[in-house]
JSON list of C-alpha atoms in Angstrom, two decimals:
[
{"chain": "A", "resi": 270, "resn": "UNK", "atom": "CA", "xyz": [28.15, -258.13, 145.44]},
{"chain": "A", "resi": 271, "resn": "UNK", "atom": "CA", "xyz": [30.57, -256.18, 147.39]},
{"chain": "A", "resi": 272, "resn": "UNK", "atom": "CA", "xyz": [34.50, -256.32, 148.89]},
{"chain": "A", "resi": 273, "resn": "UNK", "atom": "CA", "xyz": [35.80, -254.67, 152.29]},
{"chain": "A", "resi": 274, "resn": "UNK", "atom": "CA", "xyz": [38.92, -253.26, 152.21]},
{"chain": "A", "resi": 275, "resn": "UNK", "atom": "CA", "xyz": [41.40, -252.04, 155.66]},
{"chain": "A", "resi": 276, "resn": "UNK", "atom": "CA", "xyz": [43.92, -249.38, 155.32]},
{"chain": "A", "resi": 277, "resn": "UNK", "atom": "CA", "xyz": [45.05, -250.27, 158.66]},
{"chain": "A", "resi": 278, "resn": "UNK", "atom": "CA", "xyz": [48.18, -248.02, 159.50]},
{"chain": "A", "resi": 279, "resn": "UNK", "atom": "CA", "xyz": [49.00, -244.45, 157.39]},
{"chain": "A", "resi": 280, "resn": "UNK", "atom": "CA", "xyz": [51.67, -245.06, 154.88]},
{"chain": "A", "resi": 281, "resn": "UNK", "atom": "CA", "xyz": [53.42, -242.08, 153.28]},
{"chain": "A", "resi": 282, "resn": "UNK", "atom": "CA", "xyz": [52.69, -242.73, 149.66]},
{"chain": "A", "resi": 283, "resn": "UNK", "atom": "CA", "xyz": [54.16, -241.38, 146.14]},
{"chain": "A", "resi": 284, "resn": "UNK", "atom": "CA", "xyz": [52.47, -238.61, 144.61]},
{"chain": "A", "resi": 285, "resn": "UNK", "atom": "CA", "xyz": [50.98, -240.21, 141.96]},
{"chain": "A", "resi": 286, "resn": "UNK", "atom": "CA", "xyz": [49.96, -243.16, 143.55]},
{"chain": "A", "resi": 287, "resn": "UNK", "atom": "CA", "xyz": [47.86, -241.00, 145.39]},
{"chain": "A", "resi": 288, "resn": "UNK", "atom": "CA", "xyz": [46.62, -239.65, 142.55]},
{"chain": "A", "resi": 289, "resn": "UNK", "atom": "CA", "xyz": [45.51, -242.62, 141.14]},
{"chain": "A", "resi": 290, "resn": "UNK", "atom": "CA", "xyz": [43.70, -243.62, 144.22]},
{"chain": "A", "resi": 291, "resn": "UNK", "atom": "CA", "xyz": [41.71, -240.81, 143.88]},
{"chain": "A", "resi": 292, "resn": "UNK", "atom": "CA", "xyz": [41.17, -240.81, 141.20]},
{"chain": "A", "resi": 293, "resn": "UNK", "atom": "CA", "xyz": [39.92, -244.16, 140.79]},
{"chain": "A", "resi": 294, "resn": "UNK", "atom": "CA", "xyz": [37.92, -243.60, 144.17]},
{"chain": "A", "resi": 295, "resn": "UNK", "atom": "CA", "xyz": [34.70, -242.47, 145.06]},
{"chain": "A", "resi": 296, "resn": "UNK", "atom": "CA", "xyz": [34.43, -241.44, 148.90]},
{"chain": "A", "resi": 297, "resn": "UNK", "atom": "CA", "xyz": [30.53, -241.64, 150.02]},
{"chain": "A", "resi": 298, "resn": "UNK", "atom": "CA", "xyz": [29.14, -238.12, 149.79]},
{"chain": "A", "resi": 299, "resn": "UNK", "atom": "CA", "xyz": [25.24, -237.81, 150.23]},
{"chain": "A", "resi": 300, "resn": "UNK", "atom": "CA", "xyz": [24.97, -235.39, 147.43]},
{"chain": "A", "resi": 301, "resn": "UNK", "atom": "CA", "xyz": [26.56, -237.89, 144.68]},
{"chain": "A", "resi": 302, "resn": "UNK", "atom": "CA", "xyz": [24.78, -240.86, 143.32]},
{"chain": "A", "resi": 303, "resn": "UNK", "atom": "CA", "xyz": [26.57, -243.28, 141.40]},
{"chain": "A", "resi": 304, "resn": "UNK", "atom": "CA", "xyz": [26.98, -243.09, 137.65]},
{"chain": "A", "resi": 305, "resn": "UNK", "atom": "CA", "xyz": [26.79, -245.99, 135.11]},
{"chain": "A", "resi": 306, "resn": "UNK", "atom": "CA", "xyz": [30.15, -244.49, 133.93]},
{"chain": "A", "resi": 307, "resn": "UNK", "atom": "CA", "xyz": [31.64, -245.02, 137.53]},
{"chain": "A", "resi": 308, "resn": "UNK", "atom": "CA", "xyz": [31.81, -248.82, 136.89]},
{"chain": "A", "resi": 309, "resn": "UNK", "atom": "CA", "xyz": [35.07, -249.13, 134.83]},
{"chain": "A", "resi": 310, "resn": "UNK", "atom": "CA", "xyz": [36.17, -252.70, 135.88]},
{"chain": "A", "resi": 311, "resn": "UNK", "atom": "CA", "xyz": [36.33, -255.92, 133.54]},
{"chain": "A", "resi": 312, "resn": "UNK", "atom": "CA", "xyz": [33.27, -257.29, 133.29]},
{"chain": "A", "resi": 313, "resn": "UNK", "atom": "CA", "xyz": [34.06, -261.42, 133.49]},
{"chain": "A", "resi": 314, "resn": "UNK", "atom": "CA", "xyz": [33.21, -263.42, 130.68]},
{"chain": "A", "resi": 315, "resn": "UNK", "atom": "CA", "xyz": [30.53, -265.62, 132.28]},
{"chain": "A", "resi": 316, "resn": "UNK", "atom": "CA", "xyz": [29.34, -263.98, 135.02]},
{"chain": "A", "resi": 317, "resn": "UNK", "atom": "CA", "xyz": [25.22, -264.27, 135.65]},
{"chain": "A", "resi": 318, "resn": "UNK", "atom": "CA", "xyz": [25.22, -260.73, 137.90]},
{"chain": "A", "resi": 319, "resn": "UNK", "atom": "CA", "xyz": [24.36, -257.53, 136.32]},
{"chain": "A", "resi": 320, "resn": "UNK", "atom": "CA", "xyz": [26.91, -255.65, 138.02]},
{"chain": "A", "resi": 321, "resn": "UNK", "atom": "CA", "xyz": [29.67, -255.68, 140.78]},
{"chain": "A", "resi": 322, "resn": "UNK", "atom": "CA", "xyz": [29.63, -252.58, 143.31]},
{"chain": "A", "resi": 323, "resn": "UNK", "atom": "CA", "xyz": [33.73, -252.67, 145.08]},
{"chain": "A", "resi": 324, "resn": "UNK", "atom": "CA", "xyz": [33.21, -251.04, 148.11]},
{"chain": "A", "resi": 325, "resn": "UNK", "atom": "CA", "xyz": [35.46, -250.96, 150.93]},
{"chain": "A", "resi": 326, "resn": "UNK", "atom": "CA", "xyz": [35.37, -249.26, 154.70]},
{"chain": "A", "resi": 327, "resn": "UNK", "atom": "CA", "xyz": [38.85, -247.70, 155.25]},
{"chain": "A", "resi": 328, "resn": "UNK", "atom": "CA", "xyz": [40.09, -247.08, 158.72]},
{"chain": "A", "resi": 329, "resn": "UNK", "atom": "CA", "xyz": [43.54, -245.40, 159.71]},
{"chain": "A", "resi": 330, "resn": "UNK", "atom": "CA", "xyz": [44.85, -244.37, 162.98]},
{"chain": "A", "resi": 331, "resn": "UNK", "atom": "CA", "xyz": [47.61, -242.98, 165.01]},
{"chain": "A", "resi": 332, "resn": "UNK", "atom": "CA", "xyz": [49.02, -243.28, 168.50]},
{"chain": "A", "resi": 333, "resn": "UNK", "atom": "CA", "xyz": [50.63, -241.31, 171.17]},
{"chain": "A", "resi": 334, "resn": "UNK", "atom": "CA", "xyz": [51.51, -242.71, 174.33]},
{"chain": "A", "resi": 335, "resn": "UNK", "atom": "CA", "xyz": [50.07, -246.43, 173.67]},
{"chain": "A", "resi": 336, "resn": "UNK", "atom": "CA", "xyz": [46.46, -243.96, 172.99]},
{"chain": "A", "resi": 337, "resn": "UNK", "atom": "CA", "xyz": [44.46, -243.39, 169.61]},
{"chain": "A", "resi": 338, "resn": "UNK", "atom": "CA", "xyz": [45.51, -239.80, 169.42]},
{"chain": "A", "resi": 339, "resn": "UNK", "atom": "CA", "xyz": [43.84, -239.40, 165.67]},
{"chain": "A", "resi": 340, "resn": "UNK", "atom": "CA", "xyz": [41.93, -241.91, 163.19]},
{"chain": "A", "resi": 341, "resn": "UNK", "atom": "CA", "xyz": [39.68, -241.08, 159.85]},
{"chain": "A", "resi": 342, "resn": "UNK", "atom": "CA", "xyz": [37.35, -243.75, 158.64]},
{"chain": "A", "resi": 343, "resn": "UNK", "atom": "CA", "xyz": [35.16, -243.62, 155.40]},
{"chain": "A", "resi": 344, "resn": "UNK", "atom": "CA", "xyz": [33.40, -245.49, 152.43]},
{"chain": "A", "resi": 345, "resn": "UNK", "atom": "CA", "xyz": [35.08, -245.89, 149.50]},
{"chain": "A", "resi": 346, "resn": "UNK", "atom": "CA", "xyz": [33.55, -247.02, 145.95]},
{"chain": "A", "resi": 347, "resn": "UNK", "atom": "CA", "xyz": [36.57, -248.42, 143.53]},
{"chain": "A", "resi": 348, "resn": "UNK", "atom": "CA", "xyz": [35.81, -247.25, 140.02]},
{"chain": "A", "resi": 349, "resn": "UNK", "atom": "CA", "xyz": [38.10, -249.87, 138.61]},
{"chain": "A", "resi": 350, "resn": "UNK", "atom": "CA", "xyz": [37.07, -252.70, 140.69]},
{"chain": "A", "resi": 351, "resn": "UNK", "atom": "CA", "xyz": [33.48, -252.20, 139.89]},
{"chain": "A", "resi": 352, "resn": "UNK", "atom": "CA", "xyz": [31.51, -253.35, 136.80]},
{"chain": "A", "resi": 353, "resn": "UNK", "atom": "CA", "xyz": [28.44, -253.07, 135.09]},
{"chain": "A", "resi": 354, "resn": "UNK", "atom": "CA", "xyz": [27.33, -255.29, 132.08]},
{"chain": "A", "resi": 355, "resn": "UNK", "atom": "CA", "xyz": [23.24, -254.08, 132.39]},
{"chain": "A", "resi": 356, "resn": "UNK", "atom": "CA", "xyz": [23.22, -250.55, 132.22]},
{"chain": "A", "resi": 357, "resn": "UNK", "atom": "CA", "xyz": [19.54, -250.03, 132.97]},
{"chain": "A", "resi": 358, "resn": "UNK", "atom": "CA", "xyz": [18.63, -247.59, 136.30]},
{"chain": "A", "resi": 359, "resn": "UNK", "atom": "CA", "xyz": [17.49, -250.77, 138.53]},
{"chain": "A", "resi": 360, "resn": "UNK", "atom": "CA", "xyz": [20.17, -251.74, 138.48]},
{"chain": "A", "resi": 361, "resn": "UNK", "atom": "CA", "xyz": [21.91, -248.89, 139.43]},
{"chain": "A", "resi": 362, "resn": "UNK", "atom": "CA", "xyz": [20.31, -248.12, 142.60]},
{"chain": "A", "resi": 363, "resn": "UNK", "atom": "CA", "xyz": [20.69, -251.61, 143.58]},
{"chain": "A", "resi": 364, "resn": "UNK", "atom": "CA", "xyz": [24.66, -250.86, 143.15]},
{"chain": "A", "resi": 365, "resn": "UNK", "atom": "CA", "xyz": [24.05, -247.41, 145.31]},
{"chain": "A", "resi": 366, "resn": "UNK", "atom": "CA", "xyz": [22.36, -249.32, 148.26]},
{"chain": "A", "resi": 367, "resn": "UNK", "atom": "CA", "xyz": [25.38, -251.93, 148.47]},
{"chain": "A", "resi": 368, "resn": "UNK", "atom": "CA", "xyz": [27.36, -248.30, 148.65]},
{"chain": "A", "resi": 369, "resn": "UNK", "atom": "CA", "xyz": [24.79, -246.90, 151.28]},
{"chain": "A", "resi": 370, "resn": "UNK", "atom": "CA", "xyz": [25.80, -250.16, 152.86]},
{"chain": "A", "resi": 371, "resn": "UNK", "atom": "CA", "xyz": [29.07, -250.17, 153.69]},
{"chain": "A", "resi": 372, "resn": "UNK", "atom": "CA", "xyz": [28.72, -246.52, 154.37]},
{"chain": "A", "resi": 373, "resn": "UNK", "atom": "CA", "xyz": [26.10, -246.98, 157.21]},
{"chain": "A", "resi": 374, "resn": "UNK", "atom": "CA", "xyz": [29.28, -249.70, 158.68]},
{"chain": "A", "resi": 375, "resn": "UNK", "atom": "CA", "xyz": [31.65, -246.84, 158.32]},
{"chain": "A", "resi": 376, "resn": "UNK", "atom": "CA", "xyz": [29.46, -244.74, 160.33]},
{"chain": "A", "resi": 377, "resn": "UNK", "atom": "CA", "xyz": [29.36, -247.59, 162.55]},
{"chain": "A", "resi": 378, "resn": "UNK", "atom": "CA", "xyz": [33.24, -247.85, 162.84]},
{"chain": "A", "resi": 379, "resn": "UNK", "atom": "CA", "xyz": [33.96, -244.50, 163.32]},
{"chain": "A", "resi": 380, "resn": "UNK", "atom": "CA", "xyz": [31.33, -244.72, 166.28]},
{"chain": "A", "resi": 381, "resn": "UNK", "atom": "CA", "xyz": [32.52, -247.91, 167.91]},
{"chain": "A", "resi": 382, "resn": "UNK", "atom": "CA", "xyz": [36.25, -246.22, 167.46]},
{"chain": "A", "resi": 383, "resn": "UNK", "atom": "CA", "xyz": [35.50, -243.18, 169.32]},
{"chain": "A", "resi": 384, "resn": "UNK", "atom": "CA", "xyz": [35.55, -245.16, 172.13]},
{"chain": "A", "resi": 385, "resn": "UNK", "atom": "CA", "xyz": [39.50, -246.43, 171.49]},
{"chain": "A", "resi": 386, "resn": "UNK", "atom": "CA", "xyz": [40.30, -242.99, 172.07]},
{"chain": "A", "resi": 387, "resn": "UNK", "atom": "CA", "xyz": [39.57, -243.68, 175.92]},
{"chain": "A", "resi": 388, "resn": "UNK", "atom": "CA", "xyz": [41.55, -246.62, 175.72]},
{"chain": "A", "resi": 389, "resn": "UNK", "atom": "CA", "xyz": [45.49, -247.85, 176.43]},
{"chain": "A", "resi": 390, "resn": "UNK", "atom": "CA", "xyz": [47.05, -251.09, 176.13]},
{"chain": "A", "resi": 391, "resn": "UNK", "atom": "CA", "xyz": [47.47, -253.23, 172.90]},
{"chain": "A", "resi": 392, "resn": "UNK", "atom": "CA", "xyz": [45.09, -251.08, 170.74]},
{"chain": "A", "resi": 393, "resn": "UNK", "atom": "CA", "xyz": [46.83, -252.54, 167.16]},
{"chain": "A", "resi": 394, "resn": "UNK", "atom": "CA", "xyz": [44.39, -255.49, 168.92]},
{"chain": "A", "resi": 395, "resn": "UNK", "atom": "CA", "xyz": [41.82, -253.65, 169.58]},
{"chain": "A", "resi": 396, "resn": "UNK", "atom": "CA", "xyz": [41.22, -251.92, 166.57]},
{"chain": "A", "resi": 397, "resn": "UNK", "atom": "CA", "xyz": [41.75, -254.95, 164.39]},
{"chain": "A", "resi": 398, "resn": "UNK", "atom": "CA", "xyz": [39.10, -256.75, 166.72]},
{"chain": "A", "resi": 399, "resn": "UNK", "atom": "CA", "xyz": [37.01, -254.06, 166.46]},
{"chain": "A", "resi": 400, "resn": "UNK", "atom": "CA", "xyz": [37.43, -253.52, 162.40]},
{"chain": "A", "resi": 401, "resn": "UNK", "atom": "CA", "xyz": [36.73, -257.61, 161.92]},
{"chain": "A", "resi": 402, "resn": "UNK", "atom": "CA", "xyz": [33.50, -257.43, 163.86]},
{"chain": "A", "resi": 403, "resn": "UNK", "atom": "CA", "xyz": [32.43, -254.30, 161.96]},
{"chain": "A", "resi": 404, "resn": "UNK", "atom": "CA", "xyz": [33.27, -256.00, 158.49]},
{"chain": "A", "resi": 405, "resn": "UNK", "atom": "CA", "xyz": [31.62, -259.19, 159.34]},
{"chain": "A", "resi": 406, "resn": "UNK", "atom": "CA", "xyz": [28.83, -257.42, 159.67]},
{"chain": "A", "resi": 407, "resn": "UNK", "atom": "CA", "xyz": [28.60, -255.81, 156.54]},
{"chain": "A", "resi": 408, "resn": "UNK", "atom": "CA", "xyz": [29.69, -259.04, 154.72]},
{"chain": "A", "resi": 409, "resn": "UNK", "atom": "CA", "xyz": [26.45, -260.26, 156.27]},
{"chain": "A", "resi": 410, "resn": "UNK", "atom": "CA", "xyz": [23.96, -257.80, 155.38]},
{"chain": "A", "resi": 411, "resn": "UNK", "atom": "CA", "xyz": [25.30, -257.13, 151.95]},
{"chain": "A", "resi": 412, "resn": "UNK", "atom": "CA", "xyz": [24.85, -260.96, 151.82]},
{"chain": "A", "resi": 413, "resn": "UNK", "atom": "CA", "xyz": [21.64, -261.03, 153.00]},
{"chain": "A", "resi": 414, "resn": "UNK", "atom": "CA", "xyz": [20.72, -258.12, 150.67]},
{"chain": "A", "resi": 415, "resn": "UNK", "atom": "CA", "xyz": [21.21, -259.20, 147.52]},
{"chain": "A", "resi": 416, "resn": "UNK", "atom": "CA", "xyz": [19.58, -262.91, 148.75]},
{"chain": "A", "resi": 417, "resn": "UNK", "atom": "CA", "xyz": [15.98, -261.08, 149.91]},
{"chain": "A", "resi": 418, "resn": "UNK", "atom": "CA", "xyz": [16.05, -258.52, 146.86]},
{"chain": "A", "resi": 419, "resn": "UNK", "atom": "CA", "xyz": [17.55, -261.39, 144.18]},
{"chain": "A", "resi": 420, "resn": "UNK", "atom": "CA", "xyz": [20.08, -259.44, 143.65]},
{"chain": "A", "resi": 421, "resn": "UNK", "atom": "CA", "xyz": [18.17, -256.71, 142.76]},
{"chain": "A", "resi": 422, "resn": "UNK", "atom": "CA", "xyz": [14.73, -258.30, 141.00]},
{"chain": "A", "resi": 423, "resn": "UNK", "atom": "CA", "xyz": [12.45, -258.02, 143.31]},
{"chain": "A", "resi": 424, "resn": "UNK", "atom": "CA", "xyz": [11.24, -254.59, 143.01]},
{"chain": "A", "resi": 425, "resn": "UNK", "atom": "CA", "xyz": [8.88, -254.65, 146.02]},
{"chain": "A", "resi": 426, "resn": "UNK", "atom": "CA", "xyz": [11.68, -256.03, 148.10]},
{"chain": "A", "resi": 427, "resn": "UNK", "atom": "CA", "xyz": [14.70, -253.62, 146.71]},
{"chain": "A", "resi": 428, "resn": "UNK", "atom": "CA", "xyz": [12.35, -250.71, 148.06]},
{"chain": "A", "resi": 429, "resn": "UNK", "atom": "CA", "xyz": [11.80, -252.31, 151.11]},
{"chain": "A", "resi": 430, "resn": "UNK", "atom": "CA", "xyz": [15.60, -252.30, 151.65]},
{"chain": "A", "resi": 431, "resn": "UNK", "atom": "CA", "xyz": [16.10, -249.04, 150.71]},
{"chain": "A", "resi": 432, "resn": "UNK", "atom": "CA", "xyz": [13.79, -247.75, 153.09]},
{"chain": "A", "resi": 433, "resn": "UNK", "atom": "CA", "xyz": [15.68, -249.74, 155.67]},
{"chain": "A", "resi": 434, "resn": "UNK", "atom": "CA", "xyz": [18.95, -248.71, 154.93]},
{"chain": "A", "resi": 435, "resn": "UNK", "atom": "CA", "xyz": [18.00, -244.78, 154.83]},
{"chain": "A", "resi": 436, "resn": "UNK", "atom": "CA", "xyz": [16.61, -246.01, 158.40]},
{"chain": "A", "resi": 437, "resn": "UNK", "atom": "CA", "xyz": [19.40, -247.40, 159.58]},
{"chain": "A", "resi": 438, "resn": "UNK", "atom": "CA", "xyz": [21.64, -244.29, 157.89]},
{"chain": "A", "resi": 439, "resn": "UNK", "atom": "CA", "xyz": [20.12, -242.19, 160.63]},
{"chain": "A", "resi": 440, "resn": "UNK", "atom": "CA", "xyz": [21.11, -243.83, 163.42]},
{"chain": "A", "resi": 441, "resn": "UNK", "atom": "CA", "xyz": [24.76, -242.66, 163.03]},
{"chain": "A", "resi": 442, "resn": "UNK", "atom": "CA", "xyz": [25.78, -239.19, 162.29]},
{"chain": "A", "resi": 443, "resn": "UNK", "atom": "CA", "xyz": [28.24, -239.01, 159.27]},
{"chain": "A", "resi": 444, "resn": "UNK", "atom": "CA", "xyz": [31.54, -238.69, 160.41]},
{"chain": "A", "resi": 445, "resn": "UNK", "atom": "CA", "xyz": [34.81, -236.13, 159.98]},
{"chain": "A", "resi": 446, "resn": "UNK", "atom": "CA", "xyz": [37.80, -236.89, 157.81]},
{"chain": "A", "resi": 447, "resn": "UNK", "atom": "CA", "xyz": [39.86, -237.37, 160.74]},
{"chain": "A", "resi": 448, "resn": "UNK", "atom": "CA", "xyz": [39.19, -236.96, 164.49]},
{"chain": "A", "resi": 449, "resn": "UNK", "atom": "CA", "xyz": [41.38, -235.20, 166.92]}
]
């Protein structure tokens, strides 16, 4: 299971709320895998998953002159949102692909958005259009990941999906903090 998440306009934020956003944040990095001590949510009473990857696409932009002058998009994994009540390594990497996931529709975003930068006019719309359609998609294939793997089960299926995903990974170069 997954969430999406939209940090739609940059707010100036206190110190140490930042601080406990990043700390409780894992940004998608190639080099990092998941760790079962990175899911430090509640695990619910009566749940029948094994675990709960919170992972959300964040997308922020500015304007000058009714134009996208800058924007940063990423993937973010929520330590504190995310649970794990079967610590075994199957589970695990099912967790990571949901991550891969919603970091292959980042890449996606920050593609589509590249092309806002070219546009005027009501972009607020734009970009919130463009954001929805991006997130539905994910929703979707998260969705239909964890139905064609049973969430995770079928072995022979989880690897076909993570062959697909590192597939679909290199379709979109991963993107800058923010874009000028």
């Amino acid at each position: 299971m997954h969430l999406i998440f939209l940090l739609y306009s940059a707010l100036w934020l206190p110190v140490s709320v930042i601080q406990d956003r990043k700390e409780d944040e894992i940004r998608w990095s190639q080099k990092s895998e998941l760790e079962y001590s990175d899911f430090k949510g509640a695990v619910p009473g009566n749940t029948p998953w094994a675990a709960l990857t919170a992972s959300y696409i964040y997308f922020t932009y500015s304007t000058t002159n009714g134009k996208i002058s800058t924007f940063m998009v990423y993937a973010s994994f929520k330590k504190n949102e995310s649970w794990m009540k079967t610590a075994r390594a199957d589970v695990l990497a099912h967790e990571q692909l949901h991550f891969a996931i919603t970091e292959y529709f980042a890449r996606k975003l920050y593609s589509d958005a590249q092309q806002l930068k070219t546009q005027s006019g009501n972009i607020s719309a734009s970009a919130n259009a463009l954001f929805n359609a991006v997130n539905k998609e994910c929703d979707q294939m998260q969705e239909t990941y964890d139905a064609e793997t049973d969430h995770g089960v079928d072995a022979v299926k989880q690897e076909k999906w993570r062959m697909r995903v590192a597939g679909l990974m290199k379709q979109y170069d991963p993107y800058p903090e923010t874009v000028e």
